[in-house]
XYZ file of C-alpha atoms in Angstrom:
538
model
C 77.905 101.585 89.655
C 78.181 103.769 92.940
C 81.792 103.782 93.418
C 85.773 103.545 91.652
C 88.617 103.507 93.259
C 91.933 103.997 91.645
C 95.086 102.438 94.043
C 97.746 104.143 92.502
C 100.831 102.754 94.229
C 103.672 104.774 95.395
C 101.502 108.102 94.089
C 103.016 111.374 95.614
C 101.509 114.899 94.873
C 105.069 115.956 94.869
C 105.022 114.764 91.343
C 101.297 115.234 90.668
C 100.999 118.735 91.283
C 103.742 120.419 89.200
C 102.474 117.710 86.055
C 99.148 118.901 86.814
C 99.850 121.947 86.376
C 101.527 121.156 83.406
C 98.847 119.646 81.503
C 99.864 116.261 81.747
C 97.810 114.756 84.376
C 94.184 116.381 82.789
C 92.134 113.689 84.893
C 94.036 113.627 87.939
C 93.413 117.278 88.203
C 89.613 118.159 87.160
C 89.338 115.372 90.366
C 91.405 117.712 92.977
C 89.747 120.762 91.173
C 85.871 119.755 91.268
C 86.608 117.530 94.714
C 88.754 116.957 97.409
C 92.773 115.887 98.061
C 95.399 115.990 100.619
C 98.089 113.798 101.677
C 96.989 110.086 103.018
C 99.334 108.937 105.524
C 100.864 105.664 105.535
C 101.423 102.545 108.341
C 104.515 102.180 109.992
C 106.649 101.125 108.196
C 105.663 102.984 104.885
C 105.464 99.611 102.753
C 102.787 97.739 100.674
C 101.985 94.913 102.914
C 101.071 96.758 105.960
C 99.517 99.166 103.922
C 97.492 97.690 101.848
C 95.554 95.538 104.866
C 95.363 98.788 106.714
C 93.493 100.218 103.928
C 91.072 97.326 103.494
C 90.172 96.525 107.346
C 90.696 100.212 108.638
C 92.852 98.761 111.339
C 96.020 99.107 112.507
C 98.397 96.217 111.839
C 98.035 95.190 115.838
C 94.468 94.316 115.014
C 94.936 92.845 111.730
C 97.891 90.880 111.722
C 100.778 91.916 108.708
C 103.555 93.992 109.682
C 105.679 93.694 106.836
C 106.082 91.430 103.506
C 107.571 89.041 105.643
C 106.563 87.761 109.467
C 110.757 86.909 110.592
C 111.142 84.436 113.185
C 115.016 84.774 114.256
C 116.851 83.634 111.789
C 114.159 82.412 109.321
C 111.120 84.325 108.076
C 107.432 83.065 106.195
C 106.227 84.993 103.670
C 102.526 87.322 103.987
C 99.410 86.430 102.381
C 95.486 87.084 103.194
C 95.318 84.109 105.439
C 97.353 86.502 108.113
C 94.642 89.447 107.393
C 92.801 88.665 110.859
C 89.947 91.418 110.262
C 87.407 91.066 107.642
C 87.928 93.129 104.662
C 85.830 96.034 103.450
C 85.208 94.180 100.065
C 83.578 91.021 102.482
C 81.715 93.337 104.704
C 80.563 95.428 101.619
C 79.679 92.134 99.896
C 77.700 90.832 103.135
C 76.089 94.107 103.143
C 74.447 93.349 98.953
C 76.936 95.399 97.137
C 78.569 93.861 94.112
C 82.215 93.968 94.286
C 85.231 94.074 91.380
C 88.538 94.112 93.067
C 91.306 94.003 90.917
C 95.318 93.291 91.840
C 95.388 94.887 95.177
C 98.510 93.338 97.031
C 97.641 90.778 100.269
C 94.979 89.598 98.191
C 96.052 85.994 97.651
C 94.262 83.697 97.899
C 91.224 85.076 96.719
C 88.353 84.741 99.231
C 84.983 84.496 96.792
C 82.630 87.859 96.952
C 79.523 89.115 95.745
C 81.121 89.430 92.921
C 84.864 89.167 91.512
C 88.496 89.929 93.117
C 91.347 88.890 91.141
C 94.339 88.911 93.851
C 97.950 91.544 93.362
C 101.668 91.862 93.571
C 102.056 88.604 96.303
C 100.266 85.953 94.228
C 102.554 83.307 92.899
C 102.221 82.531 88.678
C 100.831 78.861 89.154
C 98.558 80.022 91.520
C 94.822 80.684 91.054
C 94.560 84.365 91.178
C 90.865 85.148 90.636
C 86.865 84.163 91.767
C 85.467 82.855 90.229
C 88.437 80.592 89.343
C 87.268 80.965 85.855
C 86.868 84.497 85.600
C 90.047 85.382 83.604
C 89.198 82.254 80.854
C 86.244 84.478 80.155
C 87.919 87.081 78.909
C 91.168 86.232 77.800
C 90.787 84.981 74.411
C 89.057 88.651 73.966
C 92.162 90.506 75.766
C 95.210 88.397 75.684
C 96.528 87.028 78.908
C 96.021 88.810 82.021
C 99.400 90.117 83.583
C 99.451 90.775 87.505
C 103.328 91.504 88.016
C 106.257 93.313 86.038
C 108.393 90.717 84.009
C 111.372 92.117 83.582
C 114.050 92.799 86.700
C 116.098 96.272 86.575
C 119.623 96.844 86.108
C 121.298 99.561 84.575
C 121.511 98.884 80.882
C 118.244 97.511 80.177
C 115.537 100.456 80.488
C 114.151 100.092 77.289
C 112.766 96.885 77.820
C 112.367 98.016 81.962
C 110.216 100.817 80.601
C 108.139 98.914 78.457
C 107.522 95.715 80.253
C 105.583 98.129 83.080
C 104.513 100.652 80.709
C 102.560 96.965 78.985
C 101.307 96.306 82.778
C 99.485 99.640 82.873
C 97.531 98.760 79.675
C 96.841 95.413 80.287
C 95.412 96.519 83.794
C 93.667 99.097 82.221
C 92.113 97.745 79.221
C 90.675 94.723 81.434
C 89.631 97.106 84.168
C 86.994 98.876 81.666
C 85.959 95.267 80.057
C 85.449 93.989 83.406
C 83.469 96.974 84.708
C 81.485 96.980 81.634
C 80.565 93.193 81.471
C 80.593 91.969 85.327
C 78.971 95.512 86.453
C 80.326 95.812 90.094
C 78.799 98.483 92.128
C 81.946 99.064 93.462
C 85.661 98.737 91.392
C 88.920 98.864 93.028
C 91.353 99.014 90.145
C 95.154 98.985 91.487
C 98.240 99.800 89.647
C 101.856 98.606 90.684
C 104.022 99.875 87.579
C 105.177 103.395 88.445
C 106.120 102.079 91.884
C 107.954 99.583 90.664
C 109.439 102.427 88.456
C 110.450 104.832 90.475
C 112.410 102.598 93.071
C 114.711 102.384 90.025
C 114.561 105.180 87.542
C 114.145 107.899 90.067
C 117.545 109.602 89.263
C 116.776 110.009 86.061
C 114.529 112.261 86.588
C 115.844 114.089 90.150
C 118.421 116.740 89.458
C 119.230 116.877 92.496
C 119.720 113.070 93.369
C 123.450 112.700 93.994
C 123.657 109.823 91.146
C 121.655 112.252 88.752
C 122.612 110.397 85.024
C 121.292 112.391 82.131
C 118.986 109.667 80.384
C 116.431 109.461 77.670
C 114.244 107.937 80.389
C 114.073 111.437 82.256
C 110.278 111.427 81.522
C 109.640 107.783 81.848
C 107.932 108.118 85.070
C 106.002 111.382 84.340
C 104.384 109.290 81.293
C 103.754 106.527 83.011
C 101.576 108.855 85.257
C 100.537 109.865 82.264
C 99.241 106.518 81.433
C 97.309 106.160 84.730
C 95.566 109.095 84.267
C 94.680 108.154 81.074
C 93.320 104.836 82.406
C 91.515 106.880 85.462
C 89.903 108.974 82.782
C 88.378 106.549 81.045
C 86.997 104.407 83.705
C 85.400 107.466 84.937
C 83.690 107.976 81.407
C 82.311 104.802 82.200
C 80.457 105.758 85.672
C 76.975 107.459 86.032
C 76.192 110.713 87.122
C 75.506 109.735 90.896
C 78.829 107.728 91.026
C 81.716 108.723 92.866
C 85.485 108.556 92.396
C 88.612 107.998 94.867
C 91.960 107.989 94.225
C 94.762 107.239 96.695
C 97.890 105.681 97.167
C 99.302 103.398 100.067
C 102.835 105.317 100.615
C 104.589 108.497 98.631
C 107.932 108.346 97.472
C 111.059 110.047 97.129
C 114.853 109.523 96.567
C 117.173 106.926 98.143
C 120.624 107.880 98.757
C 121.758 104.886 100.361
C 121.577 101.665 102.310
C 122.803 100.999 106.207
C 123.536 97.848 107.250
C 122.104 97.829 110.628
C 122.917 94.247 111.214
C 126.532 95.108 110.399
C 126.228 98.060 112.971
C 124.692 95.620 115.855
C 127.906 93.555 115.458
C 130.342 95.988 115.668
C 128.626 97.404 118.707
C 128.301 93.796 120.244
C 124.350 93.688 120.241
C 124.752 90.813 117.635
C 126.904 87.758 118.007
C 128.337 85.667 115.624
C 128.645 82.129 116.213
C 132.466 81.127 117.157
C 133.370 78.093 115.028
C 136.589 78.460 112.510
C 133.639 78.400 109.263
C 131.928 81.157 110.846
C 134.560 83.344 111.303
C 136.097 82.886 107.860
C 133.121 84.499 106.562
C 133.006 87.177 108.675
C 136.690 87.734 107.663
C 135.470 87.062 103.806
C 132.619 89.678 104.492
C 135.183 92.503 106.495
C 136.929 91.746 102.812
C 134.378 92.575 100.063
C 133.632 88.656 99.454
C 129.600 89.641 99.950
C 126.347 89.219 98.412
C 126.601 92.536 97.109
C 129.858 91.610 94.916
C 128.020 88.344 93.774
C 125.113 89.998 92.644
C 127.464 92.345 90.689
C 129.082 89.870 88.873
C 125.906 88.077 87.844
C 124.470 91.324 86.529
C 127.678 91.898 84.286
C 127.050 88.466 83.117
C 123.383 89.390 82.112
C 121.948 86.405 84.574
C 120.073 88.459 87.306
C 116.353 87.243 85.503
C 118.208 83.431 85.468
C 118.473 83.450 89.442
C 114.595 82.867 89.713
C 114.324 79.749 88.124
C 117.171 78.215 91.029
C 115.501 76.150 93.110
C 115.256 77.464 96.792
C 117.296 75.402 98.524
C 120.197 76.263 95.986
C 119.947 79.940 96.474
C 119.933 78.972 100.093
C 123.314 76.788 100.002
C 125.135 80.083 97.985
C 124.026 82.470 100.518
C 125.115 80.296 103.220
C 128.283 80.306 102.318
C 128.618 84.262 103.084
C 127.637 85.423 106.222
C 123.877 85.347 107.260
C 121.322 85.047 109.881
C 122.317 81.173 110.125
C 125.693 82.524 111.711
C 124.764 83.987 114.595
C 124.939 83.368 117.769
C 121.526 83.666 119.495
C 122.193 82.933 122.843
C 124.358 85.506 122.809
C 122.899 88.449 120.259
C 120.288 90.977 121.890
C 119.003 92.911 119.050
C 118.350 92.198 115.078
C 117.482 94.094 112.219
C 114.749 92.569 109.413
C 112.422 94.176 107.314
C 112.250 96.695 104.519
C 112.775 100.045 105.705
C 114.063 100.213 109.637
C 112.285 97.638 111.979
C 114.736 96.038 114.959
C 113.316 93.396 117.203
C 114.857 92.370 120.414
C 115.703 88.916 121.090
C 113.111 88.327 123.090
C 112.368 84.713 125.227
C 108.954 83.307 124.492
C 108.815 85.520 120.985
C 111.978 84.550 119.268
C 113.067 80.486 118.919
C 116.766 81.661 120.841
C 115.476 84.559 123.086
C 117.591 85.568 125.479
C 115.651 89.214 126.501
C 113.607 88.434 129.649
C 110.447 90.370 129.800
C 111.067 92.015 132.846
C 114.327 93.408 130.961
C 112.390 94.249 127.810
C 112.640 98.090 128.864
C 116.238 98.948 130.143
C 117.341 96.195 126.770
C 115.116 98.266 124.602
C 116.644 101.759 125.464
C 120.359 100.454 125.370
C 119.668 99.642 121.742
C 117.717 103.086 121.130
C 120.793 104.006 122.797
C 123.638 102.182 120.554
C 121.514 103.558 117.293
C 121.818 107.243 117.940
C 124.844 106.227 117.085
C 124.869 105.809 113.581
C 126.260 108.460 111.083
C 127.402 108.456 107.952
C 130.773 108.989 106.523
C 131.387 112.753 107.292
C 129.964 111.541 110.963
C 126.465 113.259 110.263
C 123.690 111.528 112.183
C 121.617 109.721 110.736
C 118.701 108.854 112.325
C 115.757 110.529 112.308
C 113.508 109.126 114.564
C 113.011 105.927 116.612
C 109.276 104.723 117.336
C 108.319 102.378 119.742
C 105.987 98.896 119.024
C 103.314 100.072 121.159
C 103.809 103.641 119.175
C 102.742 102.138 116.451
C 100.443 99.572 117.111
C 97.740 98.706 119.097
C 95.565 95.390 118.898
C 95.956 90.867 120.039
C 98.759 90.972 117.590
C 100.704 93.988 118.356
C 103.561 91.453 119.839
C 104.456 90.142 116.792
C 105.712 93.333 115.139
C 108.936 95.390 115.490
C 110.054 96.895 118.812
C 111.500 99.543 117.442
C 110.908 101.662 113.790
C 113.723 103.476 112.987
C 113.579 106.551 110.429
C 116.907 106.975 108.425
C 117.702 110.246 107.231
C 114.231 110.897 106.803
C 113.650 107.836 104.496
C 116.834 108.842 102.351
C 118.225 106.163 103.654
C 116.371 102.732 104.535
C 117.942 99.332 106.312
C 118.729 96.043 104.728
C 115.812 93.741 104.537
C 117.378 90.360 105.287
C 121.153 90.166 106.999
C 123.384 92.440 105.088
C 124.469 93.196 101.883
C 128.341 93.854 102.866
C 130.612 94.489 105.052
C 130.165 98.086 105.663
C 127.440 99.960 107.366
C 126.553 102.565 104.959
C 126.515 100.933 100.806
C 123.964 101.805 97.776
C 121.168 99.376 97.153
C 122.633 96.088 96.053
C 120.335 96.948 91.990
C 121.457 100.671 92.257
C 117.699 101.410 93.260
C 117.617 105.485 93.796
C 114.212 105.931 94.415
C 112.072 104.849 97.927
C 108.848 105.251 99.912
C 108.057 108.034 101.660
C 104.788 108.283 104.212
C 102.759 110.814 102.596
C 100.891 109.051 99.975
C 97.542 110.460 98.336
C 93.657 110.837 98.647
C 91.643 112.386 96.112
C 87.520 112.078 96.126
C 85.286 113.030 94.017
C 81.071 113.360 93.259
C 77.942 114.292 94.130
C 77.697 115.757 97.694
C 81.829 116.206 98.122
C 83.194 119.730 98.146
C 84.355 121.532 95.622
C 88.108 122.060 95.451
C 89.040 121.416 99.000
C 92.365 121.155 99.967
C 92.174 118.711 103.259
C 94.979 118.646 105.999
C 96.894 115.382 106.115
C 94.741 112.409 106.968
C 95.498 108.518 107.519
C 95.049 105.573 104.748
C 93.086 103.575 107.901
C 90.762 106.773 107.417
C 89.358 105.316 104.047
C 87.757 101.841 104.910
C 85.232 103.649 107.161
C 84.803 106.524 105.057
C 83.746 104.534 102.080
C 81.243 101.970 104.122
C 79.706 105.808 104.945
C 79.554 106.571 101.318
C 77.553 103.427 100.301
C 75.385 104.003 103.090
C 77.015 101.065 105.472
C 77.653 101.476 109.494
C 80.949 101.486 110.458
C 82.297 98.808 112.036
C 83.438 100.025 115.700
C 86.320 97.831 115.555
C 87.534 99.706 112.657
C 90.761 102.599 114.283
C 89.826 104.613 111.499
C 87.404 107.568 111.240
C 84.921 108.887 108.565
C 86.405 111.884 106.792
C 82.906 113.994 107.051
C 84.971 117.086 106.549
C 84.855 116.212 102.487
C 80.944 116.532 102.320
C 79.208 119.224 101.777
C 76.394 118.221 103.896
C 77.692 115.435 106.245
C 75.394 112.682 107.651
C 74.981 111.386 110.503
C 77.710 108.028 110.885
C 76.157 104.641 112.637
C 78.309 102.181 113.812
C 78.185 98.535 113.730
C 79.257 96.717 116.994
C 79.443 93.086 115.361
C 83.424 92.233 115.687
C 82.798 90.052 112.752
C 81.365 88.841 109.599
C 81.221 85.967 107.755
C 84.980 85.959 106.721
C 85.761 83.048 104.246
C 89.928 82.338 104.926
C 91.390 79.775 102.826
C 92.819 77.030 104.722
C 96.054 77.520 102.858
C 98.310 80.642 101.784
C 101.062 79.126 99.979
C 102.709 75.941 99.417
C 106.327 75.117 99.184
C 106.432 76.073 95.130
C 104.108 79.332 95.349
C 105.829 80.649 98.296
C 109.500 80.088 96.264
C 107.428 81.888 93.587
C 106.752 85.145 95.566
C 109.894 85.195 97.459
C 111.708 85.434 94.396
C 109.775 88.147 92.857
C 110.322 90.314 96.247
C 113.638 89.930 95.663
C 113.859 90.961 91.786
C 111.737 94.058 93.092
C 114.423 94.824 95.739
C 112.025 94.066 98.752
C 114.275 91.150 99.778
């Protein structure tokens, strides 16, 4: 074993620090004390799917292809997998290279491509699917373990923490207690473990525990999410028992976190400042009159939460969920030969209309520029209700990316309130601009995630200044003693040894990559769509 890696999703030092300090997090800080940390930077926008890829190819998502959790196309979107991950992988070029690999749950893993070794794909794989290589791996173990669990299983709302609490705290253990089998028994010589829970946590139970959160509830789950770092640690402790001396340890996360305060509608906003167009038929403008008058998808969800269904709506079929939402307002009302701008995506990202990129564009490329600006234009804009501003920062596409598929992602990023506030993934939740996150969800991603190394040859209690998570793919092939890939935009952190060598670089554009011929079918896709949704992403 020359190498773990913990992927602790959502991690923030703004929490680990003070618990450190406080004796809860005993592993997490003899790693910062005896090694180094500092903040890891995150893709644009802060969000798993990007991230994740970013992480594994050490490219930018212009090179490798995923942007978000979905890829939209007007007013329809597909759904990401690894069959859009257009750069090899670390795990295939560190497999190529003779190392034995154990990769366990990261997200934009499915389908598993085989390895020197085993993967067993993450958060996007659908529950029929087959999750692992071998295909047979988890039958080996699971009359030992119990069945392997990749995903929470029960969806938030207020009034059911208990079970909330300890469906995710469950995940952790399962995760953990096959993570040591599986390193003890299939002896990788390198083990990615990845946990989703306290992400997954604190999007909803973050005002519990913030004071200072507007919606601050006293609860008996103030601590939830400090023990469920707790449990992590614990987990990261004990896989480290399990290493030798001359084995090294990372830890890092693919975004941070921090409060939500609200929702904005950009979509809504586009309308009212005629970038968007609605289509002008009698039905269509019914709903928008139904929408101006509360009858939304918000309100429905509402109901069906008081009614104790919201874990029902996943087993609707599609195409049903499809004819409700039709009936409010949606994409399918627009007008697209007559909108210039749309909103779609978790977090912020607008895309113009644009001819030969969207199936109705209407933007002509050599108005891309003066379109683009009147937009940037129309969004400074938006404030909230006491007419405070409220965004932060707009980033260009080419800003952010770089690469063949750089075309494909947003044109613009927008930052809301600093990530207190975030935009509507899909159309709109309701009528107005500004509303709370259709589940009540308080908590959200901020950019600074973490990086933490430790082992023989890294420095001593180093504090590092704030690097980027496309850093780490290079900077591990250098551990294990692998050139870099050129292709790869980012760069080995030699800063965290104590006597750096010399990096090589490989030229090769390629390996052998193994793709599946298929992501997902009709079924699995349904399948992952609707757990996005029950997690909020959607």
């Amino acid at each position: 074993m020359k190498l773990l890696i913990i992927g602790f999703d959502g991690a923030t030092f703004d929490l680990i620090r003070p618990w450190a300090r406080e004796g809860h997090l005993p592993n997490l800080a003899r790693i910062m004390e005896t090694g180094v940390h500092g903040d890891l930077l995150s893709t644009l926008p802060p969000v798993t799917s990007p991230a994740w890829p970013t992480f594994m190819t050490g490219c930018n998502p212009g090179k490798h292809g995923v942007f978000d959790f979905i890829q939209p196309h007007g007013e329809n979107f597909t759904l990401v997998n690894a069959t859009r991950i257009r750069q090899p992988t670390m795990w295939q070029r560190l497999s190529e290279a003779g190392h034995r690999m154990g990769v366990m749950n990261v997200p934009v893993t499915y389908p598993p491509a085989p390895l020197n070794g085993f993967i067993i794909s993450g958060l996007l794989s659908p529950k029929t699917g087959q999750i692992s290589q071998p295909a047979d791996l988890l039958q080996r173990y699971e009359n030992e373990l119990g069945a392997y669990r990749v995903a929470p299983s029960v969806q938030y709302r207020p009034g059911v923490e208990e079970e909330f609490v300890a469906d995710l705290y469950d995940l952790i253990h399962t995760r953990g207690k096959w993570a040591q089998h599986l390193m003890r028994h299939e002896k990788p010589d390198v083990m990615m473990v990845h946990f989703i829970s306290m992400d997954v946590m604190k999007h909803a139970l973050w005002r519990f525990m913030d004071h200072d959160h507007p919606r601050y509830e006293a609860s008996p789950y103030e601590n939830a999410i400090r023990d469920g770092y707790k449990l992590v640690d614990h987990y990261t402790g004990r896989l480290m028992e399990m290493l030798p001396d001359d084995a090294s340890t990372i830890v890092m996360s693919d975004h941070g976190f921090g409060p939500l305060l609200n929702m904005v509608n950009i979509n809504v906003f586009f309308m009212e400042k005629g970038l968007m167009k609605l289509k002008k038929d009698i039905w269509t403008q019914l709903k928008a009159l139904a929408f101006r008058w509360g009858i939304t998808p918000s309100t429905a969800y509402q109901l069906i939460v008081k009614m104790g269904m919201q874990n029902l709506t996943a087993r609707v079929s599609k195409q049903t969920r499809n004819d409700v939402i039709g009936r409010f307002l949606s994409f399918d009302s627009v007008d697209w030969k007559r909108t210039v701008a749309y909103s779609m995506g978790h977090v912020g990202q607008v895309y113009l209309n644009l001819a030969g990129r969207e199936p109705h564009g209407i933007v002509q490329a050599d108005e891309y520029e003066k379109t683009r600006q009147r937009v940037i234009d129309v969004l400074s804009e938006l404030a909230d209700e006491n007419g405070r501003p409220i965004l932060s920062r707009v980033i260009l596409g080419e800003e952010a990316y770089h690469g063949p598929y750089s075309a494909k992602g947003p044109d613009l990023h927008l930052i809301l309130d600093d990530y207190n506030m975030i935009a509507c993934p899909l159309f709109a939740t309701e009528g107005k601009i500004i509303t709370l996150q259709i589940r009540g969800d308080s908590g959200c991603h901020r950019s600074e995630g973490i990086f933490m190394a430790q082992g023989p040859g890294i420095k001593n209690g180093a504090k590092l200044p704030a690097n980027h998570i496309r850093d780490l793919a290079p900077t591990i092939m250098h551990m294990l003693g692998e050139p870099v890939p050129s292709i790869m935009d980012g760069r080995v952190l030699t800063e965290i040894f104590e006597q750096p060598q010399q990096v090589t670089f490989d030229d090769r554009d390629q390996v052998n990559m193994v793709i599946p011929e298929q992501g997902f079918n009709a079924d699995e896709a349904q399948q992952v769509e609707d757990r996005l949704r029950g997690l909020g992403y959607l």
